[in-house]
Amino acid sequence: DAKTTQPTSMDCAEGRAANLPCNHSTISGNEYVYWYRQIHSQGPQYIIHGLKNNETNEMASLIITEDRKSSTLILPHATLRDTAVYYCIAYTGTASKLTFGTGTRLQVTL
Amino acid sequence: AAGVIQSPRHLIKEKRETATLKCYPIPRHDTVYWYQQGPGQDPQFLISFYEKMQSDKGSIPDRFSAQQFSDYHSELNMSSLELGDSALYFCASSTTPGRSSTDTQYFGPGTRLTVL
């Protein structure tokens, strides 16, 4: 699986958009970009995934660059409950392992 | 919607004892994964099963074994427990994707194992 690089930590004011970047310059054509988050020792929570196109669901939006070397997860209106570690993972999606990096610790503040 | 169920949620064992963790996947999910998360660390993949066969293996100690049963639930058996085995153990499940899709892993709440 391709290595991903994320900032160690980010802050965001409640109600503002949180934009979390991820670099995955060695991603291969069959690898999806997946985002999970982990809220203090809870099980990792699936957020969103994409291959080439931008994606949106009820939780977030995922913007993938045309060359697929980077992506951005957008939480449109961050709340205190969005405070968590966010993981960007390149995954082939073939019943194999998810490789968690160090992730980005997002702190949402009042 | 039904989620992954793990039991027990908390387990305390002494060194050299054995432990069995159980995972019940989301209904109609046929693949189960086990991850270990030590204190202050990120989750690390241990092993996975698809249709009761081992599908992938990570850095799982030889003291650990796992299997998936006919009802798709899985058990992680841990023997000769060591202090370093104290961790959160997560189970995830997924379903076989369609041709143009991918299998998303959904995680359970975890089992916190403490070895004294």
Coordinates of C-alpha atoms in Angstrom, one line a residue:
Chain A
D1 CA 0.0 0.0 0.0
A2 CA 1.2 3.5 -0.8
K3 CA 2.5 5.6 2.0
T4 CA 0.5 8.7 3.1
T5 CA 1.7 11.8 4.7
Q6 CA -0.4 14.0 6.9
P7 CA 0.2 17.0 9.2
T8 CA 0.6 15.9 12.8
S9 CA -2.0 18.3 14.2
M10 CA -4.5 21.0 13.2
D11 CA -6.9 23.3 15.0
C12 CA -10.3 24.4 13.8
A13 CA -12.9 26.8 15.2
E14 CA -16.3 25.3 15.8
G15 CA -18.6 26.0 12.9
R16 CA -15.8 26.6 10.5
A17 CA -14.8 24.2 7.7
A18 CA -11.9 21.8 8.6
N19 CA -9.7 21.0 5.7
L20 CA -7.4 18.1 6.3
P21 CA -4.7 17.4 3.7
C22 CA -3.0 14.2 2.7
N23 CA -0.2 13.4 0.4
H24 CA 0.0 10.1 -1.4
S25 CA 2.4 10.6 -4.2
T26 CA 3.1 6.9 -4.7
I27 CA -0.5 5.8 -4.9
S28 CA -1.1 3.2 -7.5
G29 CA -4.0 3.1 -10.0
N30 CA -6.0 0.5 -8.1
E31 CA -5.7 2.1 -4.6
Y32 CA -8.5 4.0 -3.2
V33 CA -8.1 7.0 -0.8
Y34 CA -9.9 6.1 2.5
W35 CA -10.5 8.4 5.5
Y36 CA -11.2 7.1 9.0
R37 CA -11.2 8.9 12.3
Q38 CA -10.7 7.7 15.8
I39 CA -12.3 9.5 18.7
H40 CA -10.4 8.8 21.9
S41 CA -9.9 5.0 22.0
Q42 CA -13.1 4.2 20.2
G43 CA -13.0 2.0 17.1
P44 CA -11.9 3.8 14.0
Q45 CA -14.9 5.2 12.2
Y46 CA -15.2 5.1 8.4
I47 CA -15.8 8.6 6.9
I48 CA -15.5 8.5 3.1
H49 CA -13.4 7.0 0.3
G50 CA -12.7 7.8 -3.4
L51 CA -10.7 6.6 -6.4
K52 CA -10.5 9.5 -8.8
N53 CA -13.6 11.6 -8.5
N54 CA -14.5 13.9 -5.7
E55 CA -17.0 12.4 -3.2
T56 CA -19.5 13.8 -0.7
N57 CA -21.6 12.1 1.9
E58 CA -23.4 13.2 5.0
M59 CA -20.2 13.4 7.0
A60 CA -17.7 15.0 4.7
S61 CA -16.4 15.8 1.2
L62 CA -13.3 14.3 -0.3
I63 CA -11.4 16.2 -2.9
I64 CA -8.8 14.2 -4.9
T65 CA -6.3 16.0 -7.2
E66 CA -6.3 15.1 -10.9
D67 CA -2.9 13.4 -10.6
R68 CA -4.2 11.6 -7.5
K69 CA -1.0 12.5 -5.6
S70 CA -2.9 14.3 -2.8
S71 CA -6.4 14.8 -1.4
T72 CA -8.2 16.9 1.1
L73 CA -10.9 15.8 3.5
I74 CA -13.4 18.6 4.3
L75 CA -15.7 18.7 7.3
P76 CA -18.0 21.6 6.3
H77 CA -19.1 22.7 9.7
A78 CA -16.8 21.3 12.4
T79 CA -18.2 20.7 15.9
L80 CA -16.5 19.8 19.1
R81 CA -17.5 16.2 18.5
D82 CA -15.3 16.1 15.4
T83 CA -12.2 16.4 17.6
A84 CA -10.4 13.1 16.8
V85 CA -7.4 11.6 15.0
Y86 CA -8.0 11.5 11.2
Y87 CA -6.3 8.8 9.1
C88 CA -5.8 9.0 5.4
I89 CA -5.1 5.5 4.0
A90 CA -4.4 4.2 0.5
Y91 CA -6.2 0.9 0.2
T92 CA -6.6 -1.6 -2.6
G93 CA -9.9 -2.8 -1.2
T94 CA -9.3 -6.5 -1.6
A95 CA -9.8 -7.9 1.9
S96 CA -6.4 -6.9 3.0
K97 CA -5.0 -4.8 5.7
L98 CA -5.5 -1.1 6.4
T99 CA -2.2 0.5 7.1
F100 CA -2.7 3.3 9.6
G101 CA -0.1 6.0 9.7
T102 CA 0.2 8.6 12.5
G103 CA -2.8 10.6 11.3
T104 CA -3.8 14.2 12.0
R105 CA -5.0 15.1 15.4
L106 CA -7.8 17.6 14.8
Q107 CA -8.8 19.8 17.7
V108 CA -12.0 21.7 17.3
T109 CA -12.3 24.7 19.7
L110 CA -15.0 27.1 20.7
Chain B
A1 CA -27.9 -0.2 11.6
A2 CA -26.2 -3.2 13.1
G3 CA -22.6 -2.8 13.9
V4 CA -19.7 -5.0 14.7
I5 CA -20.0 -6.6 18.1
Q6 CA -16.9 -7.4 20.2
S7 CA -16.8 -9.2 23.5
P8 CA -15.8 -8.8 26.1
R9 CA -15.3 -5.1 26.1
H10 CA -12.8 -5.2 29.0
L11 CA -10.5 -8.1 30.0
I12 CA -7.9 -8.3 32.8
K13 CA -5.5 -11.2 32.8
E14 CA -2.3 -12.2 34.6
K15 CA 1.0 -12.9 32.8
R16 CA 1.2 -16.3 31.1
E17 CA -2.6 -16.7 31.1
T18 CA -4.7 -17.2 28.0
A19 CA -7.4 -14.9 26.6
T20 CA -10.1 -15.3 23.9
L21 CA -11.6 -12.3 22.2
K22 CA -14.7 -12.6 20.1
C23 CA -16.0 -10.7 17.1
Y24 CA -19.4 -10.8 15.5
P25 CA -19.4 -9.1 12.1
I26 CA -22.1 -7.0 10.6
P27 CA -24.8 -9.3 9.2
R28 CA -24.0 -10.5 5.6
H29 CA -20.3 -9.5 6.0
D30 CA -18.0 -12.3 5.1
T31 CA -14.6 -10.9 6.0
V32 CA -13.2 -10.2 9.4
Y33 CA -10.0 -8.3 10.4
W34 CA -8.2 -8.0 13.7
Y35 CA -6.1 -5.0 14.7
Q36 CA -4.1 -4.2 17.8
Q37 CA -3.5 -0.7 19.2
G38 CA -1.0 -0.3 22.0
P39 CA -1.0 2.7 24.3
G40 CA -0.3 5.9 22.3
Q41 CA 0.1 3.9 19.1
D42 CA -1.8 3.6 15.9
P43 CA -3.8 0.5 15.0
Q44 CA -1.7 -2.3 13.6
F45 CA -3.1 -5.1 11.5
L46 CA -2.9 -8.6 12.9
I47 CA -4.8 -11.0 10.6
S48 CA -7.9 -11.3 8.4
F49 CA -10.3 -14.0 7.3
Y50 CA -12.5 -14.3 4.2
E51 CA -15.0 -17.1 4.0
K52 CA -13.3 -18.9 7.0
M53 CA -9.9 -18.9 5.3
Q54 CA -7.0 -16.7 6.3
S55 CA -6.7 -14.0 3.7
D56 CA -3.9 -11.7 5.0
K57 CA -1.5 -11.8 7.9
G58 CA 0.4 -9.0 9.6
S59 CA 2.8 -9.0 12.6
I60 CA 0.8 -11.3 14.7
P61 CA 2.8 -13.1 17.4
D62 CA 3.0 -16.9 17.2
R63 CA 1.4 -17.0 20.6
F64 CA -1.8 -15.7 18.9
S65 CA -4.1 -17.6 16.7
A66 CA -7.4 -16.8 15.2
Q67 CA -10.2 -18.4 13.2
Q68 CA -13.5 -17.6 11.5
F69 CA -16.4 -19.9 12.0
S70 CA -19.3 -21.0 9.8
D71 CA -21.5 -18.2 11.1
Y72 CA -18.7 -15.7 10.2
H73 CA -17.9 -14.8 13.7
S74 CA -14.2 -14.8 14.6
E75 CA -12.2 -15.5 17.7
L76 CA -8.7 -14.3 18.6
N77 CA -6.9 -16.6 21.0
M78 CA -3.9 -15.3 22.9
S79 CA -1.7 -17.6 25.0
S80 CA 1.2 -17.0 27.3
L81 CA 0.2 -13.4 27.7
E82 CA 2.9 -10.8 28.3
L83 CA 2.7 -7.3 29.7
G84 CA 3.2 -5.9 26.2
D85 CA 0.0 -7.5 25.0
S86 CA -1.9 -4.9 26.9
A87 CA -3.7 -3.0 24.2
L88 CA -7.0 -2.3 22.5
Y89 CA -8.0 -5.0 20.1
F90 CA -10.3 -4.0 17.3
C91 CA -12.3 -6.2 15.0
A92 CA -13.5 -5.0 11.6
S93 CA -15.8 -6.6 9.0
S94 CA -16.5 -6.0 5.3
T95 CA -18.5 -7.6 2.6
T96 CA -17.3 -8.8 -0.8
P97 CA -17.5 -5.8 -3.1
G98 CA -19.1 -5.7 -6.5
R99 CA -16.9 -5.7 -9.6
S100 CA -16.5 -1.9 -9.7
S101 CA -16.5 -1.2 -6.0
T102 CA -14.3 -1.8 -3.0
D103 CA -14.8 -3.4 0.4
T104 CA -15.1 -0.9 3.3
Q105 CA -14.0 -2.1 6.7
Y106 CA -16.3 -1.2 9.6
F107 CA -14.8 -1.4 13.1
G108 CA -16.2 -2.6 16.3
P109 CA -15.8 -0.8 19.7
G110 CA -12.8 -2.9 20.7
T111 CA -11.7 -5.0 23.6
R112 CA -9.4 -3.5 26.1
L113 CA -7.0 -6.2 27.3
T114 CA -4.9 -5.5 30.4
V115 CA -2.2 -7.9 31.4
L116 CA -1.0 -7.6 34.9

